[in-house]
Coordinates of C-alpha atoms and ligand atoms in Angstrom, one line a residue:
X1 CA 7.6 24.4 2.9
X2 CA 6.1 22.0 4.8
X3 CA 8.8 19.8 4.6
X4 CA 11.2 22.5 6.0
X5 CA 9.2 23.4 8.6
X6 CA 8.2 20.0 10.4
X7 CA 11.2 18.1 9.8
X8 CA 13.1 18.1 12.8
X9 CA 10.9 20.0 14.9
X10 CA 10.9 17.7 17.7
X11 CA 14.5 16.1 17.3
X12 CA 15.7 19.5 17.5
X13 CA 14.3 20.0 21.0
X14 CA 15.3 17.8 23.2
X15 CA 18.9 17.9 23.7
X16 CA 20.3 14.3 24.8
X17 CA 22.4 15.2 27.9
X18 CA 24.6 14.0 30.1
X19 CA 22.6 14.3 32.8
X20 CA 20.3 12.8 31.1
X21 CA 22.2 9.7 30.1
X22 CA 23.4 10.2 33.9
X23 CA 19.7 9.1 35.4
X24 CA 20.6 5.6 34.3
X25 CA 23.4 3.5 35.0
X26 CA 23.4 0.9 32.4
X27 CA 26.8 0.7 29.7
X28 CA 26.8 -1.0 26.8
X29 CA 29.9 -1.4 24.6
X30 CA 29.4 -0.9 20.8
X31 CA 31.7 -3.0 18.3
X32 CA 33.8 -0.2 17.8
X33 CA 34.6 0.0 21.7
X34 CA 32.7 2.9 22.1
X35 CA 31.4 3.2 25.6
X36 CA 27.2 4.0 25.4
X37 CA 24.9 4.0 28.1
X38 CA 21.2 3.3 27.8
X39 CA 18.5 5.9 28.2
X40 CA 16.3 6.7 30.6
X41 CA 14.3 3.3 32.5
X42 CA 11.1 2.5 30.9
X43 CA 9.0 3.6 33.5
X44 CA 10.6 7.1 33.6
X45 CA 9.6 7.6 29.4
X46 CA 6.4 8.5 30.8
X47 CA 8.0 12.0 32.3
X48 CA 9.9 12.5 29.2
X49 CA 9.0 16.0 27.8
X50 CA 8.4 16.7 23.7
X51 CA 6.1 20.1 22.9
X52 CA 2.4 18.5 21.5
X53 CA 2.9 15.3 22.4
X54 CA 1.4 13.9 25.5
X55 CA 3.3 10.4 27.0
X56 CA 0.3 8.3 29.0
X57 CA 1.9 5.4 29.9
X58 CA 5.4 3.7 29.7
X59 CA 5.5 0.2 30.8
X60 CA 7.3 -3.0 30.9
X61 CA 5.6 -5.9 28.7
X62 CA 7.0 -8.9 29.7
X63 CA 7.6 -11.3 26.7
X64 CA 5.0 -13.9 25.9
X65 CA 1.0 -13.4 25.3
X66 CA -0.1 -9.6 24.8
X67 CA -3.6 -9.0 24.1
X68 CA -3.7 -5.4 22.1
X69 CA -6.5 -3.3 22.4
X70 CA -9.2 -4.1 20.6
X71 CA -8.1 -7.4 19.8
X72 CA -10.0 -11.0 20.2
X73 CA -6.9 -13.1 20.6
X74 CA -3.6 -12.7 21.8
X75 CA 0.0 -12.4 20.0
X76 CA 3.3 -13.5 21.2
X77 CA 5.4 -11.0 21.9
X78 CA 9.5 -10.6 23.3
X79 CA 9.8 -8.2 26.0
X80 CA 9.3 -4.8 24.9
X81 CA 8.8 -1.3 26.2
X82 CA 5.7 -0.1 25.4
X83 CA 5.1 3.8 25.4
X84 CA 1.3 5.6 24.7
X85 CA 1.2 8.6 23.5
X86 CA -0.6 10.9 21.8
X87 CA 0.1 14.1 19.4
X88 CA -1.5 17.1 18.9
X89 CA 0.1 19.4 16.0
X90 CA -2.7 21.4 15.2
X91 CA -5.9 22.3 18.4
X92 CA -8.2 19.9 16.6
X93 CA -5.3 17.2 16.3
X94 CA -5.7 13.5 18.3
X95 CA -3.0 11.4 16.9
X96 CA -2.8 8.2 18.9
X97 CA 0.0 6.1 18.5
X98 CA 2.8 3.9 20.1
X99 CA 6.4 2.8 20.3
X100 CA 7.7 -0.3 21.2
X101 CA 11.5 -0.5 22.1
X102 CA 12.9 -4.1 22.6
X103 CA 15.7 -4.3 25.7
X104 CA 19.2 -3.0 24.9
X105 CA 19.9 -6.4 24.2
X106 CA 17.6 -7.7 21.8
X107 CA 17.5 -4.2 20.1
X108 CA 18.9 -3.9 16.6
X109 CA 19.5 -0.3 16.8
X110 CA 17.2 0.4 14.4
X111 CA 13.5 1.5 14.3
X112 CA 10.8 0.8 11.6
X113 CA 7.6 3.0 11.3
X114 CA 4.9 0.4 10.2
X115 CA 2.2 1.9 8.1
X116 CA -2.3 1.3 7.8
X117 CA -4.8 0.1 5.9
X118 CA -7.8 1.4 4.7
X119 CA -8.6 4.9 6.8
X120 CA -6.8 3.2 9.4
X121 CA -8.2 4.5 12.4
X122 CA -6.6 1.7 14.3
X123 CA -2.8 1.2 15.5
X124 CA -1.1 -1.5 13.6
X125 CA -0.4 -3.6 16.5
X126 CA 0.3 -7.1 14.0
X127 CA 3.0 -5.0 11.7
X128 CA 4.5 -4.0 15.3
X129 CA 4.6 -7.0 16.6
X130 CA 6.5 -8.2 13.4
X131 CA 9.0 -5.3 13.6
X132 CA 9.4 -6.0 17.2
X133 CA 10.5 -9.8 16.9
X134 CA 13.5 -8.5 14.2
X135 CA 14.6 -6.4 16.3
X136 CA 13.2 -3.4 15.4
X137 CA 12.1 -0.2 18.0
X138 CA 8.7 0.4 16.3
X139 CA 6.0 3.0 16.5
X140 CA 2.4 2.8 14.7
X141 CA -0.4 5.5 14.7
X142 CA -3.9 5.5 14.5
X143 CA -3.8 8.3 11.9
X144 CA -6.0 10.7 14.0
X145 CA -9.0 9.6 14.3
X146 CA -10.6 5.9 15.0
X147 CA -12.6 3.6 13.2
X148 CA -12.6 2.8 9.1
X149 CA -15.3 5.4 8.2
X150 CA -14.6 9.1 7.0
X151 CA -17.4 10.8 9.4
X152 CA -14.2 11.8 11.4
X153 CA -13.4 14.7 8.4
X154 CA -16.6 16.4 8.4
X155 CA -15.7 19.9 10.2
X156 CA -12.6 19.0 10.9
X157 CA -10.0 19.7 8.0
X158 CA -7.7 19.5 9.8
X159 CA -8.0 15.5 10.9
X160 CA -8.0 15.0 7.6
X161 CA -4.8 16.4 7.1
X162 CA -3.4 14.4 9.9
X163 CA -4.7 11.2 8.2
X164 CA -3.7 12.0 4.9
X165 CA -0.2 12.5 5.6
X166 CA 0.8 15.0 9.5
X167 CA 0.2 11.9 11.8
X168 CA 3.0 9.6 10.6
X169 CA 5.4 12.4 10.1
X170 CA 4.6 13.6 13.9
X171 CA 4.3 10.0 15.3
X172 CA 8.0 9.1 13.0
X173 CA 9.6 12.5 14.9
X174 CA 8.4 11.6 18.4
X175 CA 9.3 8.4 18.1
X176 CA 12.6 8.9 17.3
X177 CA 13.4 11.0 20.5
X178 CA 11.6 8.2 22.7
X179 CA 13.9 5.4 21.2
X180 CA 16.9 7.5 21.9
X181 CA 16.2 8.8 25.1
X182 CA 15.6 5.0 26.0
X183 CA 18.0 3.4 23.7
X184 CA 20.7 6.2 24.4
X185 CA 21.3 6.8 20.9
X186 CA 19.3 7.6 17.7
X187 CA 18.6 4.7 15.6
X188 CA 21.4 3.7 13.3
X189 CA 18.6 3.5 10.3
X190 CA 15.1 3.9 10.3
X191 CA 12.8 2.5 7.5
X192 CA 9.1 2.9 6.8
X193 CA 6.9 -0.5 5.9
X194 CA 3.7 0.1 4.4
X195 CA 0.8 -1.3 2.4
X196 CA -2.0 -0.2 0.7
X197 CA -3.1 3.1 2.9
X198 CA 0.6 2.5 4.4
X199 CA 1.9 2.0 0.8
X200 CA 0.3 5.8 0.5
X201 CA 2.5 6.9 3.6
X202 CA 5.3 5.2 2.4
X203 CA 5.4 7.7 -0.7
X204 CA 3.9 10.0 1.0
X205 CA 7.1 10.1 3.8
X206 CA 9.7 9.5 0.7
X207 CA 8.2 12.8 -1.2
X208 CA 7.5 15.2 1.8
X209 CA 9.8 14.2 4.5
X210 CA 12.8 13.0 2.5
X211 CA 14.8 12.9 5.7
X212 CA 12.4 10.5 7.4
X213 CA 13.7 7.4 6.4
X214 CA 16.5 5.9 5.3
X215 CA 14.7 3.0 3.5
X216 CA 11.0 2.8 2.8
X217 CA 9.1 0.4 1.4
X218 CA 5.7 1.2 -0.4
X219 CA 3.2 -1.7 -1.3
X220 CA 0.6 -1.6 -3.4
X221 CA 0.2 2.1 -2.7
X222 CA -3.3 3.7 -2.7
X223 CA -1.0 6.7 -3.4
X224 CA -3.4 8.6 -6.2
X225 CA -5.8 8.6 -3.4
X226 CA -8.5 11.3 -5.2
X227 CA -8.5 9.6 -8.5
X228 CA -8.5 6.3 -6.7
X229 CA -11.6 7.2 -4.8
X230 CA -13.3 8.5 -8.3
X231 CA -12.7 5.2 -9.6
X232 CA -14.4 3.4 -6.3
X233 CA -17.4 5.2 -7.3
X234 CA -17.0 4.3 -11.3
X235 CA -16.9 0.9 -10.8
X236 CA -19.8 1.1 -8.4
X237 CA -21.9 2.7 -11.0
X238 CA -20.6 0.2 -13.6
X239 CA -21.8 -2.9 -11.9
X240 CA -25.1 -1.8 -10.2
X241 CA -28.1 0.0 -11.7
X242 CA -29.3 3.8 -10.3
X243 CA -31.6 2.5 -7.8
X244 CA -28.4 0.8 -5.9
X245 CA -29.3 -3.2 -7.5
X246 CA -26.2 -5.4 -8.5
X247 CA -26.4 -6.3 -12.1
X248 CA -23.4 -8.0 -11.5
X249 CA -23.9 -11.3 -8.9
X250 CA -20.7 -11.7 -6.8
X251 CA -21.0 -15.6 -8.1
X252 CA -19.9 -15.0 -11.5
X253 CA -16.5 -13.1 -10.6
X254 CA -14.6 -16.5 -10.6
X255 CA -15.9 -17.7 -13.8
X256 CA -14.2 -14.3 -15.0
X257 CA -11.1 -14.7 -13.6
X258 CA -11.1 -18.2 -14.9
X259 CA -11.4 -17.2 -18.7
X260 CA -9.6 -14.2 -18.6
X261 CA -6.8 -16.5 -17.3
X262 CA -7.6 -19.1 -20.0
X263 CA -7.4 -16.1 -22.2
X264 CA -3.9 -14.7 -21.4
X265 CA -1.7 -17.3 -19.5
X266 CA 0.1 -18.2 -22.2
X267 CA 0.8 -14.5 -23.4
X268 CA 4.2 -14.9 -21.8
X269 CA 4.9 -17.8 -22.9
X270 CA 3.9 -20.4 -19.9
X271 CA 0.6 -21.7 -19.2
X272 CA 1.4 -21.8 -15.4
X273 CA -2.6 -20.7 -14.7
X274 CA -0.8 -16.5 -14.0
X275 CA -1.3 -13.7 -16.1
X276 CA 2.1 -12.0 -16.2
X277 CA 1.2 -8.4 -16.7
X278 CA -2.7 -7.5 -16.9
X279 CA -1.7 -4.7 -19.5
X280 CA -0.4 -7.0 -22.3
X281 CA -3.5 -9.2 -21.6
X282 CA -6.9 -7.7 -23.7
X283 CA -9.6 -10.4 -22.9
X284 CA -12.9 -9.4 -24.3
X285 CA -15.9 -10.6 -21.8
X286 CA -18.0 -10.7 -24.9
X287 CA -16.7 -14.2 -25.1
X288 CA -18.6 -15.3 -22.1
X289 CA -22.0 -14.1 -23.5
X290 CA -24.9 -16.4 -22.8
X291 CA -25.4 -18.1 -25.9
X292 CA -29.3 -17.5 -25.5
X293 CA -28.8 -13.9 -25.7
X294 CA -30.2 -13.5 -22.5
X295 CA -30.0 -10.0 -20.7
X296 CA -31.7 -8.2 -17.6
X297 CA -30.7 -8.3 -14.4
X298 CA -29.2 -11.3 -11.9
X299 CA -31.0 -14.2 -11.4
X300 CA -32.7 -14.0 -15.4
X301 CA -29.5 -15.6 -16.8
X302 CA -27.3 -18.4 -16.5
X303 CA -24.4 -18.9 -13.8
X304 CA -22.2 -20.2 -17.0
X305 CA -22.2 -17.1 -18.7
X306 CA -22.8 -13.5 -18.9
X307 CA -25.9 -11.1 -20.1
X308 CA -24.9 -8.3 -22.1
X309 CA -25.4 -6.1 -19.3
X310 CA -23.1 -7.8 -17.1
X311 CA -20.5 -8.1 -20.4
X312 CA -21.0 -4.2 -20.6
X313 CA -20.6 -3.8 -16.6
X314 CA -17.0 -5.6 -16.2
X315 CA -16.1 -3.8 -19.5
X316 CA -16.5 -0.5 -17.4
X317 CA -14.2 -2.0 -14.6
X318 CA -11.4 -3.1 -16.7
X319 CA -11.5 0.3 -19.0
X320 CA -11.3 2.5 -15.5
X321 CA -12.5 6.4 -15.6
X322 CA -12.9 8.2 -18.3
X323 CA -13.8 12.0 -18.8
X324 CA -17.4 11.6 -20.7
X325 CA -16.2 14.9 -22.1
X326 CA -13.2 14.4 -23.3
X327 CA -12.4 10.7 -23.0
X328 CA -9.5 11.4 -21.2
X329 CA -8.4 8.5 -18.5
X330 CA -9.2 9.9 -15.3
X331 CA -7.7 6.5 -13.6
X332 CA -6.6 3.1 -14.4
X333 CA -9.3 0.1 -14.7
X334 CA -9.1 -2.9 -12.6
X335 CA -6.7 -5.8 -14.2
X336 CA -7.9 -8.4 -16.0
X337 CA -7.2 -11.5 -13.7
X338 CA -8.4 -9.8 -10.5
X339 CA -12.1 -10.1 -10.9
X340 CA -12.4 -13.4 -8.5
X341 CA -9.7 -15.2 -7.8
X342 CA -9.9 -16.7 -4.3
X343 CA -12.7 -17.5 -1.5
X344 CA -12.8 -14.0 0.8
X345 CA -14.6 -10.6 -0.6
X346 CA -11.0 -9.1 -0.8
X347 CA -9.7 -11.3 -3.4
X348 CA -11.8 -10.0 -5.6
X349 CA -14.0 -7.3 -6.8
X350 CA -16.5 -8.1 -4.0
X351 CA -15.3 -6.2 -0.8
X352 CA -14.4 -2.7 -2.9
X353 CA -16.6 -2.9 -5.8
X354 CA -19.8 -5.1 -5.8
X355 CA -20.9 -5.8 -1.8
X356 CA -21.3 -2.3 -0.6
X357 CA -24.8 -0.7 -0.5
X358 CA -23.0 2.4 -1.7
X359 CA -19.7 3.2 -3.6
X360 CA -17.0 2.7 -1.7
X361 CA -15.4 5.4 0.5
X362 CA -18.6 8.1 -1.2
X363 CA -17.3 9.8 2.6
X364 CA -15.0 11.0 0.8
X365 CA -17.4 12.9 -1.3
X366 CA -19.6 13.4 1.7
X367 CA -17.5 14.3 4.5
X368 CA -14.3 15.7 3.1
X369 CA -15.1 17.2 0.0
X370 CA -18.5 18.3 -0.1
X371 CA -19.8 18.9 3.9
X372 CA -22.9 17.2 2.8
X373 CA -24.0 14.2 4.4
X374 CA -26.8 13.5 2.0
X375 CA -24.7 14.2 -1.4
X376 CA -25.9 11.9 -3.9
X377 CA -23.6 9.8 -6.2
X378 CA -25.8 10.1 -8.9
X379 CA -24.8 13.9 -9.6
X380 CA -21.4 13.4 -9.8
X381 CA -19.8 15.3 -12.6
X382 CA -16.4 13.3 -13.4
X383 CA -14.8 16.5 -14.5
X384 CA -16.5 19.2 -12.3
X385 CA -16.1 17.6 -9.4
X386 CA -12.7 16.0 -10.3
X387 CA -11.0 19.4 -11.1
X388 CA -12.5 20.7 -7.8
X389 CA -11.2 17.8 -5.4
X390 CA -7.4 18.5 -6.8
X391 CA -7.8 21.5 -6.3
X392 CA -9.3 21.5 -2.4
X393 CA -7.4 18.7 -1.2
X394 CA -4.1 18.1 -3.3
X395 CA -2.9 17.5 0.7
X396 CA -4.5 13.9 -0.1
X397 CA -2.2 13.1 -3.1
X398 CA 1.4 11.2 -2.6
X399 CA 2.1 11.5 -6.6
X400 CA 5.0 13.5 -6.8
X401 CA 7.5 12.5 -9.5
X402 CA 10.8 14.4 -8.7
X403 CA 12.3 12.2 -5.8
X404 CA 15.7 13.7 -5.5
X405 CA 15.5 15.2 -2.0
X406 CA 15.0 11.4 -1.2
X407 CA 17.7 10.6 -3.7
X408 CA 20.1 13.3 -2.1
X409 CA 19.2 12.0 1.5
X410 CA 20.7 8.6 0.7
X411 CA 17.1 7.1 0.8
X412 CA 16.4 4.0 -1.0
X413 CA 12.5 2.9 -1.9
X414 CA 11.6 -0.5 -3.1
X415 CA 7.7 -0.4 -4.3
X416 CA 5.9 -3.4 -4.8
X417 CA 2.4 -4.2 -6.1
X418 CA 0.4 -7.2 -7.7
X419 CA -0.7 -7.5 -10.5
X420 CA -3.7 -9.4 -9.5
X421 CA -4.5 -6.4 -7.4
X422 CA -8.7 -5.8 -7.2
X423 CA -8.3 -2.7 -4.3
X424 CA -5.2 -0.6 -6.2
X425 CA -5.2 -1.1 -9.8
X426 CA -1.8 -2.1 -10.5
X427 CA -1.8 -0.4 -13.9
X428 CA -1.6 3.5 -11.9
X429 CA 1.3 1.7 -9.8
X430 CA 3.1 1.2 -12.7
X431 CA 2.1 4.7 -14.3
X432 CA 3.9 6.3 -11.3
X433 CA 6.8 4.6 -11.6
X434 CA 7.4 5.8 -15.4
X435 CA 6.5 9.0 -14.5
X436 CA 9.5 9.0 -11.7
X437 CA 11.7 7.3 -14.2
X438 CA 10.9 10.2 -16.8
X439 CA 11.4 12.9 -14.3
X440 CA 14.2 11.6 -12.8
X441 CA 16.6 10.8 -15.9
X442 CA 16.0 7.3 -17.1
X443 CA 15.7 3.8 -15.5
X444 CA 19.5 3.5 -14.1
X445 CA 19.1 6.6 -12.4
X446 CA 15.6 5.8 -11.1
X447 CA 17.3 2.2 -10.1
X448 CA 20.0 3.6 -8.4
X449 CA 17.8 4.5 -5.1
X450 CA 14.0 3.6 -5.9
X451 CA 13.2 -0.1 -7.4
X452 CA 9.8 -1.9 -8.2
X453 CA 8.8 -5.4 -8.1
X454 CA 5.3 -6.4 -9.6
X455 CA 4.2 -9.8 -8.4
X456 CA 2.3 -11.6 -11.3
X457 CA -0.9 -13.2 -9.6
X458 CA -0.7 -11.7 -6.6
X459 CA -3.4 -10.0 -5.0
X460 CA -4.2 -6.8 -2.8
X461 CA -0.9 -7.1 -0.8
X462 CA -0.9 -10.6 -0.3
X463 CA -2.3 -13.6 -1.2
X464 CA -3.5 -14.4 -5.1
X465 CA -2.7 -17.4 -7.4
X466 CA 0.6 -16.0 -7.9
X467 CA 3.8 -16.5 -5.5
X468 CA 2.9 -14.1 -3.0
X469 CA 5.1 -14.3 -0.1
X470 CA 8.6 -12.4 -0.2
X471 CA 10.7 -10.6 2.2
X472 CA 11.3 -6.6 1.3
X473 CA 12.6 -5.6 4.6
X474 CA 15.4 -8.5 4.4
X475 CA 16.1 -6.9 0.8
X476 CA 15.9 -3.5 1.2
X477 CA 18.3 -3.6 4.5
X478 CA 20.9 -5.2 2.7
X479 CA 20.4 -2.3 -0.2
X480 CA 20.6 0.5 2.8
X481 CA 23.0 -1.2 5.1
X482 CA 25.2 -3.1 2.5
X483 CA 24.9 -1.3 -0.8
X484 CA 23.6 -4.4 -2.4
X485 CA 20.6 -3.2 -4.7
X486 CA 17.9 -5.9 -5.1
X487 CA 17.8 -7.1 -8.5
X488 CA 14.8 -9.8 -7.7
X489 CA 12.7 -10.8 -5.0
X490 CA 11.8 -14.4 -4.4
X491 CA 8.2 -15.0 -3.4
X492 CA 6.9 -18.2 -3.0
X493 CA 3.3 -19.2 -3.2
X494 CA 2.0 -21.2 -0.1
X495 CA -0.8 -24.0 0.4
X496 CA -1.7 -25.2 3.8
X497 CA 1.2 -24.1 4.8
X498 CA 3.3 -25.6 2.3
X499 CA 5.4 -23.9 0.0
X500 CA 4.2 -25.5 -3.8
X501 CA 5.8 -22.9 -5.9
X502 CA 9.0 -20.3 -6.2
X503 CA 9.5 -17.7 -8.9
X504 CA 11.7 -14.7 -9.3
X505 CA 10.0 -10.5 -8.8
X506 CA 12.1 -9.1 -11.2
X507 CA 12.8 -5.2 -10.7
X508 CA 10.6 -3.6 -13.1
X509 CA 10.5 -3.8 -16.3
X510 CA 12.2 -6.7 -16.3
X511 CA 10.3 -10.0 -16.3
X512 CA 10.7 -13.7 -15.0
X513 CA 11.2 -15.6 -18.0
X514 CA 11.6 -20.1 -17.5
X515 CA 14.6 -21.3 -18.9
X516 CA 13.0 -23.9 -20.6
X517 CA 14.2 -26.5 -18.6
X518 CA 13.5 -27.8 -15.0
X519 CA 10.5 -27.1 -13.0
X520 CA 8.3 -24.8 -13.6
X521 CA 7.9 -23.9 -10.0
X522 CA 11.2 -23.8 -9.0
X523 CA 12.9 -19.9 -9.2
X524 CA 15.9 -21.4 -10.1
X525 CA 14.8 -22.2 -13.7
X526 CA 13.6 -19.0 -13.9
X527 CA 15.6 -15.3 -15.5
X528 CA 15.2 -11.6 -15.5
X529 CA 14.6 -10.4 -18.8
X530 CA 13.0 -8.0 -21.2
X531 CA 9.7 -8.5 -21.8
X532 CA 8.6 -9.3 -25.2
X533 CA 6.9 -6.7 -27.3
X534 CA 3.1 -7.3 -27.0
X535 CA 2.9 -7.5 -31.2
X536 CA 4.8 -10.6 -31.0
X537 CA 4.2 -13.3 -28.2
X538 CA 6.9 -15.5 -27.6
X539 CA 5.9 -19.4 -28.8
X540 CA 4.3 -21.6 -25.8
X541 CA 6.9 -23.3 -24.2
X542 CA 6.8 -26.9 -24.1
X543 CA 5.4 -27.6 -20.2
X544 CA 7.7 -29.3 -17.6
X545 CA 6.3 -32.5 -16.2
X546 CA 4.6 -30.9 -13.5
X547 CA 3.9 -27.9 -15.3
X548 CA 0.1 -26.9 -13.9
Ligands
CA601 CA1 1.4 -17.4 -17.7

């Protein structure tokens, strides 16, 4: 319903006259001859008219340094229309956002919706920038509120529908009629770019607004978002005792990642210092149990090993949610490999799981679910309260399995996640793309519009020991625009700016397997193939010379 009844609202209003076209005087020939003229000047958006959106300012930037707000630094821009606006769909509603259109020349005729992270909050000004330089008329939104916090949904239900999934469906819309009254045409295609929270939107867009996009692509996507936020607060309860102490000190997380790795590089058959997939790797922390059997909390033990109690606490991460009732997963642990792999609190469990005060995003619970500001974590009731917050705010939720409106639309989604990933556990990722395949009859029908890539090593989004670095939007435009369906990614894995290794993403469930020959970081010696069954490992392959 919702779907039918906001799709199009705002396209459907402004008719794109002659008149209208008339206030210019610019001509532009297309390739086919066609004779277009560009839109309205870019100081004359400002008067444009759409019903609950309110234009502030439309101005020329000139191309060079631009300083967004709220930034420290500047970022090199081309020359760009910028247009402030904001939308108010409901009485309550403040939906910032923007739209950027580059000049008729430099434009690509195409616009990309770039998506948030965390509560967002904050316009995307980076992602737009990136759009921008390929070409792309591009529009971000602050989701309807500001700042990272959830304060902004206590008494007002409906901001929190406007983050969860109105304000990029509004801002998309809008956007739209800006770029063609401007451009003087709709875009030719318009694709969605999201990770993380945007990975949410992403799906979000593809299930509710199949019309949207033409091509969307969903990273790492915090799509389960209730269940996700249950598991925030498991693994916070896992790793610190009831009066709020760590048990677990954020120093030992890379001596975890370092023997889980030792553990389970070689389950696909190439100690290249990557876990392939988490979910055929079972490494038992027991095995880094100080010898001395000492236990208590941090600072008692050893920073070689572990005490029971911190053995017992990853444990609870790894195994995820479970009803204490009736031992039914309530969400996926966090993968093995993604406990501490690099230097910043994000590339590890440190920034979502062990350094806040309190579990992470208990808002939710405070602010959007309950209306209590002083709930307490320690009465949660997994079930109860589970039950209870699918039930109030299934608004929050992007998990719908049965994609064909998208299908029928023409749409195409690539989804991509890592496997390394200690924010998203990559394990629900994958969950949700069986549960599409089932629903939508079988792999090669799933394959012919929506494809996943799961980057072994790689981290929240980016970064990781794994090749991290790969271009979806290059792909997925040549899938829209060309028919040419991915069937790998290459990501490479850079040092100091220096690319040091290459390896395939195959689409899911297909795996990059080395040829046995060559190097092993070059993607070349690298296929797409079935992955073994877990009950029989493939033998070690014999390393490559510079095998690491
Ligand atoms: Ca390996």
């Amino acid at each position: 319903m919702i779907r039918r009844v906001l799709a199009g609202v705002a396209l459907a209003v402004i008719p794109l006259t002659a008149q209208v076209l008339g206030t210019t005087g610019a001509t532009a020939r297309t390739a086919s001859g066609m004779v277009t003229t560009a839109g309205t000047p870019c100081a004359n958006l400002a008067a444009l008219t759409i019903p609950n959106i309110t234009i502030k300012s439309a101005t020329m930037v000139a191309a060079g340094a631009f300083t967004p707000p709220g930034a420290q630094s500047p970022m090199t821009v081309p020359a760009f229309c910028r247009i402030e606006a904001t939308a108010r769909p409901t009485s309550d509603s403040d939906i910032r956002f923007e739209v950027w259109i580059p000049p008729s020349d430099a434009w690509n005729g195409k616009f990309q919706g770039v998506g948030n992270g965390g509560y967002s909050g904050a316009i995307s000004y980076p992602a737009m920038a990136t759009a921008l330089r390929r070409g792309y008329a591009t529009a971000s939104t602050d989701t309807g509120h500001t700042g990272d916090d959830m304060k902004f949904g206590q008494g007002h239900p409906e901001r929190i529908i406007d983050w969860a999934w109105r304000s990029i469906h509004v801002m998309t819309d809008a956007a739209k009629v800006i770029v063609r009254d401007h451009g003087g045409k709709l875009p030719d295609r318009s694709y969605f770019n999201g990770c993380s929270s945007g990975g949410h939107e992403a799906l979000s867009e593809a299930q509710r607004f199949p019309e949207d996009y033409d091509g969307i692509i969903a990273g790492d996507p915090a799509n389960n978002r209730i269940r996700q936020t249950f598991a925030f607060l498991w693994s916070w309860t896992a790793t610190h005792t009831m009066d709020g102490q760590s048990i677990l000190p954020a120093a030992k997380l890379p001596l975890i990642t370092k023997a889980a790795i030792e553990a389970c590089d070689g389950n696909d058959g190439l100690k290249d210092g990557i876990i392939d997939d988490p979910r055929r790797c079972h490494f038992d922390p027991i095995k880094l149990l100080c010898r001395n059997g000492s236990s208590g909390l941090a600072g008692n033990d050893d920073a070689t090993c572990l005490t029971q109690a911190q053995v017992d606490a990853v444990k609870k991460v790894y195994d995820g949610v479970k009803s204490p009732h009736t031992g039914e997963q309530i969400f996926a642990g966090w993968p093995r490999g993604s406990e501490g792999f690099g230097d910043s609190p994000i590339q590890g469990w440190r920034q979502y799981v062990m350094d806040p005060a309190e579990p992470m995003r208990v808002g939710f619970f405070r602010y959007f679910l309950f209306h209590d500001p002083n709930w307490d974590w320690r009465t949660i009731d997994w079930d109860r309260d589970l039950a209870y917050a699918e039930q109030k705010l299934p608004f929050m939720q992007a998990v719908e399995r049965d994609l064909t409106p998208f299908k029928r639309h023409g749409g195409k989604l690539l989804m991509y996640t890592g496997w390394a990933d200690p924010v998203v556990p990559p394990q629900d990722t994958a969950a949700y793309y069986d549960s599409v395949v089932k629903t939508m009859g079988g792999i090669e029908k799933t394959r012919e519009f929506f494809r996943f890539f799961a980057a072994p090593g790689m981290g929240h989004c980016s970064g990781g020991p794994g090749p991290n670095q790969f271009d979806t939007l290059a792909a997925l435009e040549q899938w829209v625009e060309k028919g040419v369906a991915p069937d790998k990614l290459i990501a490479s894995h850079i040092t100091n700016g220096k690319v040091d290794r290459t390896r395939p993403l195959c689409v899911y469930p297909l795996v990059a397997r080395w040829k046995g020959v060559g190097s092993t970081d070059e993607a070349a010696n690298f296929s797409c193939v079935t992955a073994e069954p877990p009950s029989a490992p493939r033998r070690t392959a014999t390393p490559s010379s510079n095998q690491r």
